[in-house]
Coordinates of C-alpha atoms and ligand atoms in Angstrom, one line a residue:
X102 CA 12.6 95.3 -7.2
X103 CA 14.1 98.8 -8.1
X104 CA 18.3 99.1 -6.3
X105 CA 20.3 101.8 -7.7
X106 CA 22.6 104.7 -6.9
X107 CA 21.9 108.3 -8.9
X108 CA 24.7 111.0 -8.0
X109 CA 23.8 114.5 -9.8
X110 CA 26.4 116.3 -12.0
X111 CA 27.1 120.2 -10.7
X112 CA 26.9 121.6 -14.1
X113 CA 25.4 124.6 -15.4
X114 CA 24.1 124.1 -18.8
X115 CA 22.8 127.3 -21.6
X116 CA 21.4 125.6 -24.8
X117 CA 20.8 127.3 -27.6
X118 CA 20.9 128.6 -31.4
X119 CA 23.4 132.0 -30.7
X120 CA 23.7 131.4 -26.8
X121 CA 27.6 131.9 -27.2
X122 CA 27.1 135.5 -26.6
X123 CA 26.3 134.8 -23.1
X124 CA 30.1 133.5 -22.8
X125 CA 31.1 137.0 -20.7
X126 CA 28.0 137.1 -18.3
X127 CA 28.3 133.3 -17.7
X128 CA 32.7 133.9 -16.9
X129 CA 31.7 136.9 -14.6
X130 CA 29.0 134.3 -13.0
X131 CA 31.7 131.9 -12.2
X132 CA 33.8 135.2 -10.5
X133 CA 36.4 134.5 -13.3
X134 CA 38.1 137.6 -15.2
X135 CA 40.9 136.3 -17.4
X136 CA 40.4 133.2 -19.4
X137 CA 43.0 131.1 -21.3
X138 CA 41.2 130.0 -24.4
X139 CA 41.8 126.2 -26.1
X140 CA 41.7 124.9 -29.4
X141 CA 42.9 122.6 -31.8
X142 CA 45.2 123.8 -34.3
X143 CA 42.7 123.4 -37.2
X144 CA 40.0 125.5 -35.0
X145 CA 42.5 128.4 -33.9
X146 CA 40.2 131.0 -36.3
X147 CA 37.2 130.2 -33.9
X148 CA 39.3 130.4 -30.8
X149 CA 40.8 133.7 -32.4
X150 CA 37.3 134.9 -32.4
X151 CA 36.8 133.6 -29.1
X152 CA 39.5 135.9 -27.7
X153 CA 38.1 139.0 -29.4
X154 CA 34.3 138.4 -27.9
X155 CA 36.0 138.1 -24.8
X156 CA 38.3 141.6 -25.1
X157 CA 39.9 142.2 -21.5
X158 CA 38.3 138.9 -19.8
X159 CA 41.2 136.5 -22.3
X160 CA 44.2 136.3 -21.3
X161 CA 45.5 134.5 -24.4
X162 CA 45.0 131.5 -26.7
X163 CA 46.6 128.1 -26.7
X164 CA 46.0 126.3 -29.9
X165 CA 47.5 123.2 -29.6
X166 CA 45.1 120.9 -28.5
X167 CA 45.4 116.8 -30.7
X168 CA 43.4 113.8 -29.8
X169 CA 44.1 111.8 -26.1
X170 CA 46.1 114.9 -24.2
X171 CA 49.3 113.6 -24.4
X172 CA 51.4 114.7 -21.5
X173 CA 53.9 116.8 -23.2
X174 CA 50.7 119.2 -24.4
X175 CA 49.2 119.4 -21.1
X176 CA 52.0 120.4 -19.1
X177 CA 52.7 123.2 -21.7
X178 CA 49.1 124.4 -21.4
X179 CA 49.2 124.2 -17.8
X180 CA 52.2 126.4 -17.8
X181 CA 50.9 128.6 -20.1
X182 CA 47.9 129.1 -17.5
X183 CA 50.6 129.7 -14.9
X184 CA 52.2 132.2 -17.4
X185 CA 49.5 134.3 -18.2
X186 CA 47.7 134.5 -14.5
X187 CA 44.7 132.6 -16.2
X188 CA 41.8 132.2 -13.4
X189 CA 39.3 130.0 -16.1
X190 CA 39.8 128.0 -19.6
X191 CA 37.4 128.8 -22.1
X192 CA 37.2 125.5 -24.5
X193 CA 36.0 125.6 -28.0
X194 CA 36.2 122.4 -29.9
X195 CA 35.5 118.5 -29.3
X196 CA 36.6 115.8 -26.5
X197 CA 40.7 116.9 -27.2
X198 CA 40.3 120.2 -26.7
X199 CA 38.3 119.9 -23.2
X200 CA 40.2 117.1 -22.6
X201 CA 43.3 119.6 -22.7
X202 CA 41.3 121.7 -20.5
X203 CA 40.4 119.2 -17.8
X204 CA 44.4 118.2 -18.0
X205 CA 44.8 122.1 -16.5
X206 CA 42.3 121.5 -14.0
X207 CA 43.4 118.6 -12.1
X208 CA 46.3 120.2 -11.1
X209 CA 46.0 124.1 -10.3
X210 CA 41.5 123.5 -10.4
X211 CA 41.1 126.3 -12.5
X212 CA 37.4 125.9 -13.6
X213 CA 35.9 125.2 -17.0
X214 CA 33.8 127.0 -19.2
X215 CA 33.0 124.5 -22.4
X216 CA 31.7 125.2 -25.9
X217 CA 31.5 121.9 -27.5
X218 CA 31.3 121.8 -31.4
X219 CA 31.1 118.1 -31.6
X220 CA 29.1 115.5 -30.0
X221 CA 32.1 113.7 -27.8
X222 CA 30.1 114.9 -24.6
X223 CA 33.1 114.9 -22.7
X224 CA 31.9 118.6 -21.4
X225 CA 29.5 116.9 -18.8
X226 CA 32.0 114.2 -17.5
X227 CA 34.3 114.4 -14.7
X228 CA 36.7 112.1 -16.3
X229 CA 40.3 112.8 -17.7
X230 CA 42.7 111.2 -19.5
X231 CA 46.2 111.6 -20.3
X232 CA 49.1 109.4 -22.8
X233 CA 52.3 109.0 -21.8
X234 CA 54.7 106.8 -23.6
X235 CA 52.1 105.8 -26.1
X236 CA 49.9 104.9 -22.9
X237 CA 46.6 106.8 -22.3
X238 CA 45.1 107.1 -18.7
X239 CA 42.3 107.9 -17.7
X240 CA 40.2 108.6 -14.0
X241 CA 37.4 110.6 -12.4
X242 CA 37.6 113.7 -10.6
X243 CA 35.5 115.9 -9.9
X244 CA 37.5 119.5 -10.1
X245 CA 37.9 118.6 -14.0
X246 CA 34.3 118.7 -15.0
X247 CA 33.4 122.3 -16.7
X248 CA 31.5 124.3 -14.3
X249 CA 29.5 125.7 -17.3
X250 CA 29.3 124.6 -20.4
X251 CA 27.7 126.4 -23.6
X252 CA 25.6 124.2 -26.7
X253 CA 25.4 126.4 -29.5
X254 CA 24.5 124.7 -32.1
X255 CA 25.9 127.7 -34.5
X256 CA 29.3 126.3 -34.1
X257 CA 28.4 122.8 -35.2
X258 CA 27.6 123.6 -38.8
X259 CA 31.2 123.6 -39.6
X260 CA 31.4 120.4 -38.3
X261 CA 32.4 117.3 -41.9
X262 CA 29.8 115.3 -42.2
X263 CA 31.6 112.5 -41.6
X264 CA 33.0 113.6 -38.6
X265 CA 29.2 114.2 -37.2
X266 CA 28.0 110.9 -38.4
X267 CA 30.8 109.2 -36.2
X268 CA 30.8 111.6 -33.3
X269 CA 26.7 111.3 -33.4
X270 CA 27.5 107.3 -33.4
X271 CA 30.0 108.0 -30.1
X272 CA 27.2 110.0 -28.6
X273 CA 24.5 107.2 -29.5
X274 CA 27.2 104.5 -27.7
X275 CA 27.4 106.6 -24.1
X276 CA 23.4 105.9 -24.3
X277 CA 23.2 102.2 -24.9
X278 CA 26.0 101.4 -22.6
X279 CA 24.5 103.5 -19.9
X280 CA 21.3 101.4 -20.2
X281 CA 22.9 98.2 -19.2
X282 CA 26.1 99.6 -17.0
X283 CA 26.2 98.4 -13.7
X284 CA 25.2 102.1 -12.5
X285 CA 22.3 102.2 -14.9
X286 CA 19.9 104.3 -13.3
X287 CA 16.0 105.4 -13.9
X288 CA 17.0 109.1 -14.4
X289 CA 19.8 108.4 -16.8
X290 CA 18.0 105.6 -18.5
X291 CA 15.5 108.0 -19.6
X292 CA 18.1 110.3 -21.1
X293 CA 20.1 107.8 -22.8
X294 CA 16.9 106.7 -24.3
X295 CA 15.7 110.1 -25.5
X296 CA 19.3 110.9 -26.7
X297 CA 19.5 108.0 -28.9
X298 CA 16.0 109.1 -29.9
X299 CA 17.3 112.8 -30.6
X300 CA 20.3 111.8 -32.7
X301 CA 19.3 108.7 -34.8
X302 CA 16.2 111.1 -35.9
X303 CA 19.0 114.2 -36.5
X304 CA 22.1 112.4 -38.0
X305 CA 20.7 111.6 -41.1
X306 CA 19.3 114.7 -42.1
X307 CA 22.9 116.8 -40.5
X308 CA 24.7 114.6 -42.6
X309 CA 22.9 115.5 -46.2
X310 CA 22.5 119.2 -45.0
X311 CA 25.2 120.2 -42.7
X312 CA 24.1 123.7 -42.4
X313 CA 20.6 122.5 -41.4
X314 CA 20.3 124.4 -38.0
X315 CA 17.3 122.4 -36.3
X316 CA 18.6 119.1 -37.1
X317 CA 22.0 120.4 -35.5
X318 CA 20.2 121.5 -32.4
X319 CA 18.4 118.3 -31.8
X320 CA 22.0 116.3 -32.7
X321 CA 23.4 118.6 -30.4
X322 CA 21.0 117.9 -27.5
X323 CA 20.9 114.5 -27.8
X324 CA 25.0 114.7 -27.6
X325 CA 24.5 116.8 -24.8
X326 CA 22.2 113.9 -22.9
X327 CA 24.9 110.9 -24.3
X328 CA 27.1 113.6 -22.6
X329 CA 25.1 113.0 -18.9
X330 CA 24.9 109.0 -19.9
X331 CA 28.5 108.8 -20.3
X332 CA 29.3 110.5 -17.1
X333 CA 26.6 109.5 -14.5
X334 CA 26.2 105.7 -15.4
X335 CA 29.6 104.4 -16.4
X336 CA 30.4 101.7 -18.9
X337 CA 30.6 98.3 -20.0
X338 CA 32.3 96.2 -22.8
X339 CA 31.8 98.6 -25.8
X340 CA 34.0 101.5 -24.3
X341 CA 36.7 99.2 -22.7
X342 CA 36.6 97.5 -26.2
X343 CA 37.0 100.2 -28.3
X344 CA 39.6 102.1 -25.9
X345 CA 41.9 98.8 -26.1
X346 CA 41.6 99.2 -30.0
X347 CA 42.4 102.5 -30.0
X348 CA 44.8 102.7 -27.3
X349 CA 46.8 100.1 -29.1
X350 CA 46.4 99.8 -32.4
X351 CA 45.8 103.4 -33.0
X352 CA 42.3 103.1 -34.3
X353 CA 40.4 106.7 -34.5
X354 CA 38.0 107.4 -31.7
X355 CA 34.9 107.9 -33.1
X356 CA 35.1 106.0 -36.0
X357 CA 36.3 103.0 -34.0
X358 CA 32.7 103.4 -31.6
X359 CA 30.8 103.6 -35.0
X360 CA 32.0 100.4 -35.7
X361 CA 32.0 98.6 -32.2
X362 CA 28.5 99.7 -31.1
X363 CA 26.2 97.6 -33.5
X364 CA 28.3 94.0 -32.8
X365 CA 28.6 94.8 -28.8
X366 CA 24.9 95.5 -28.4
X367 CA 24.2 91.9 -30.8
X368 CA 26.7 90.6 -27.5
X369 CA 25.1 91.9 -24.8
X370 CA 21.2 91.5 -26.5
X371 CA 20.4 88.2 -24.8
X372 CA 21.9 89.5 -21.1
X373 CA 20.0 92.9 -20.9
X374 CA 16.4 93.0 -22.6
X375 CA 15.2 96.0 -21.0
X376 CA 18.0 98.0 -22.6
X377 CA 17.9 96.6 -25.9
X378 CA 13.9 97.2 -25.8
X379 CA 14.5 101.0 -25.2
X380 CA 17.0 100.8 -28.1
X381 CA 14.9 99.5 -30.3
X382 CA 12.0 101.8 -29.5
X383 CA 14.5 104.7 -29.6
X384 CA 15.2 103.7 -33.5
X385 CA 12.2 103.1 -34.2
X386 CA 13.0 99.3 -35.1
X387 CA 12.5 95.8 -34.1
X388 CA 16.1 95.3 -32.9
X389 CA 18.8 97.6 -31.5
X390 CA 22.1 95.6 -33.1
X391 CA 20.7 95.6 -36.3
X392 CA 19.1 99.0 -36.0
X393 CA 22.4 100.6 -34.9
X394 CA 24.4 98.9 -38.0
X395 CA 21.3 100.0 -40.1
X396 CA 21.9 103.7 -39.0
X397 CA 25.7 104.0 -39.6
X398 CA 25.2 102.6 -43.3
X399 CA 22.1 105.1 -43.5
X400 CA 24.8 107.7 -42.7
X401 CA 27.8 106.7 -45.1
X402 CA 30.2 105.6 -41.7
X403 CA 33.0 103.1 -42.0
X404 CA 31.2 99.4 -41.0
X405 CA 34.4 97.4 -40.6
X406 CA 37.3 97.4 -38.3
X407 CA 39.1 96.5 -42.0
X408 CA 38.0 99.6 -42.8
X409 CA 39.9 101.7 -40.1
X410 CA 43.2 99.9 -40.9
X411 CA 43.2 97.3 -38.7
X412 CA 44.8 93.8 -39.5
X413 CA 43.2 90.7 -39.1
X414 CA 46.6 89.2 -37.4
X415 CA 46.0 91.3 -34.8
X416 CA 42.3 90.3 -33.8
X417 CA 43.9 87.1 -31.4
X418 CA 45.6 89.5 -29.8
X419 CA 42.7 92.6 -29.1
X420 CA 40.5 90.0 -27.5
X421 CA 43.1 88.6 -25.1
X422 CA 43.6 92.3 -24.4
X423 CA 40.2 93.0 -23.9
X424 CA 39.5 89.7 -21.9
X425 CA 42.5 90.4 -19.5
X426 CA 41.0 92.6 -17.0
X427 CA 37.7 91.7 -15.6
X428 CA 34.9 94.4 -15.6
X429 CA 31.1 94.9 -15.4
X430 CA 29.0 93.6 -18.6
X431 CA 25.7 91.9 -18.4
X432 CA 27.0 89.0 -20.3
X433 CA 30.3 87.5 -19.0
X434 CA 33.5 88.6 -21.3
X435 CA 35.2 85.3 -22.9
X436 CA 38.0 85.3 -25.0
X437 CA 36.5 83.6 -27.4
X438 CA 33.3 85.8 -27.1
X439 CA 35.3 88.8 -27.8
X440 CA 37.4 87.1 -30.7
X441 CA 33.9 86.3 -32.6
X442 CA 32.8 89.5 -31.6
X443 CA 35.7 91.1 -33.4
X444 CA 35.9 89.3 -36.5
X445 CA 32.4 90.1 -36.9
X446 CA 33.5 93.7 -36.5
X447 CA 36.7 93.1 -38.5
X448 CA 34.3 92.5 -41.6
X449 CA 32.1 94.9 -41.0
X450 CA 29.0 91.9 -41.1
X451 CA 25.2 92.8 -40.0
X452 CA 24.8 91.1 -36.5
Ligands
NAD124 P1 38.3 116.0 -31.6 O1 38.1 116.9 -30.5 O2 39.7 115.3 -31.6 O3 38.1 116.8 -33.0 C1 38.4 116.2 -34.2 C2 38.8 117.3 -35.2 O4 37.6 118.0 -35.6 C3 39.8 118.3 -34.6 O5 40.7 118.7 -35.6 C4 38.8 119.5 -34.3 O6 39.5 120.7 -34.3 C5 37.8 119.4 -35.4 N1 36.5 119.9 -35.1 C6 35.8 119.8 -34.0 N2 34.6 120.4 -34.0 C7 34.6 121.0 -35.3 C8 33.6 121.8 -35.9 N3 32.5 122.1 -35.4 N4 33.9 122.2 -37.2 C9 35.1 121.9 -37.8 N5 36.0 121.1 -37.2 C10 35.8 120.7 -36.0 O7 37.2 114.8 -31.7 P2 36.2 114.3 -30.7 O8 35.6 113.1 -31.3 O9 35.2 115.4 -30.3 O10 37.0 113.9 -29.4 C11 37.8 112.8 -29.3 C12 38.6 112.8 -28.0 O11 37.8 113.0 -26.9 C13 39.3 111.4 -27.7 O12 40.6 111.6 -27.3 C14 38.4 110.8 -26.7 O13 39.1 109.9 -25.9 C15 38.0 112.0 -25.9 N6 36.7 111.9 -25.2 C16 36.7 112.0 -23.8 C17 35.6 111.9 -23.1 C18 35.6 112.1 -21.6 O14 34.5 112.0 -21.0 N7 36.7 112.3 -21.0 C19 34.3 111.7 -23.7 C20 34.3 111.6 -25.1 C21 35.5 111.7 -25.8

């Protein structure tokens, strides 16, 4: 018998090849006239350019956004806000530049307008995080998720091939976890399922021809719906997994989830069928583990956690980590599970 809980996302979303140029009418929509713009360092030409579209409406760029918002960064941009009399941020970039963004808005809620150019999906969350002292938090709140956000696939184009391959393979995670999270949901189930769908068909094709615009749309919107997945349904052993490994060994983000994904969803086959079914159908093969590690060597993305310059003396130590605090997953989390699951990972083996 169907039980679940669906709670909507108030987010206004504009999809499209060239929408960008709706960035004023959309600012004016949210009553908004003065807009600090983010970016990372390496993007400050696009949020330069952002600035111009936006003449009088920007009140100035800060171009200092790097990957988990540490503290130090955030309380500079929020000052900055503070500074200029910004009443909006404008974000153009991936998860660490609206990260930044949503760093702002949990303390003066100063609303969001997001122009993602990768697949994090971080746009249509209401979760934050922050590092201090080398320690990253994270919660949920509801003031920090963008009030609009813009998908123009334009602004992907630019976007290394490897980079897509690993954000896609980020993306593709948000989806299978959401299928078997404890808030899995009909709605969301469909949309994780379609997303996976949407960027396993796109990823290989972005990554031969990066400036392929129709592949990048469909990567995009299926980013968008891993986006919702993340958000709405919550996660399970993957994502606490892979932010243990990256939280303390350093591990890169996306390329860490890449990794993970195919040797957590070989964990958690046996404990949740239906999800794995809907994997599989989404990849168009006759197992979602193997299908997932099938995809990411289709697309060229590191396979082992050897790979990403992680050592082998440390794998007792991640799965104690990782076993400490208790959480949802279908399948119980051992220690031992974990430490076989790792090793696995470690050597980059098909499940
Ligand atoms: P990122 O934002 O760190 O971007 C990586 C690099 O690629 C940056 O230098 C960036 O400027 C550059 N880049 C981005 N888009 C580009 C483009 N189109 N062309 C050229 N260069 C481009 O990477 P990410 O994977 O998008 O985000 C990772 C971060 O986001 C992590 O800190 C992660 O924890 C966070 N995240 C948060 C959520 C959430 O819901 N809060 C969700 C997903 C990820």
């Amino acid at each position: 018998m169907r039980s679940f809980v669906y709670q909507m996302m108030p987010s206004r979303v504009i999809f499209g090849a060239g929408c960008l140029e709706k960035l004023p009418e959309e600012m004016e929509r949210l009553g908004a006239s003065k807009a600090l713009v983010l970016s990372t360092v390496e993007q400050r030409r696009i949020g330069l350019e952002m600035v111009e579209r936006l003449g009088a409406r920007a009140a100035g760029l800060f171009d200092r956004a790097v990957m988990h918002v540490p503290i130090e960064t955030a309380q500079a941009a929020r000052e900055e806000a503070k500074r200029l009399g910004a009443d909006c941020c404008v974000t153009v970039g991936g998860g660490s530049t609206t990260g930044l963004a949503k760093a702002i808005a949990l303390v003066s809620e100063l609303p969001i307008l997001a122009v993602p150019t990768t697949y994090a999906g971080s746009e249509m969350t209401p979760i934050w995080g922050l590092t201090e002292n080398g320690r990253k938090t994270t919660g949920r709140d509801a003031r920090v998720l963008p009030k609009t956000v813009l998908y123009d696939p334009c602004l992907t184009v630019t976007m290394p091939a490897m980079l897509s391959a690993t954000s896609g393979m980020n993306s593709i995670a948000h989806c299978v976890e959401a299928l078997y999270a404890q808030e899995a949901n009909p709605i969301v189930s469909m949309m994780a399922e379609e997303g996976i769908r949407a960027l396993a068909g796109s990823l290989p094709v972005v990554v031969k021809e990066p400036g392929n615009l129709e592949a990048r749309s469909e990567a995009l919107y299926g980013a968008w719906l891993g986006g919702i997945a993340l958000g709405a349904a919550g996660m399970a052993l993957h994502h606490k997994l892979c932010h243990t490994l990256g939280g303390t060994y350093n591990l890169p983000h996306a390329e860490t989830h890449t990794v993970v994904l195919p040797h957590a969803a070989a964990y958690n086959a046996a404990a949740a069928p239906e999800a794995m079914t809907r994997v599989a159908r989404a990849l168009g093969t006759g197992s979602a583990a193997e299908g997932l590690y099938d995809l990411a060597a289709a697309l060229g993305a590191p396979l082992s956690l050897a790979g990403l310059g992680m050592k082998a003396s440390d794998l007792d130590q991640a799965a104690g980590i990782a076993a400490q605090n208790p959480y949802y997953n279908p399948r119980p989390v051992t220690r031992d599970g974990i430490r076989a699951l790792l090793q696995n990972a470690f050597e980059g083996r098909r499940p």
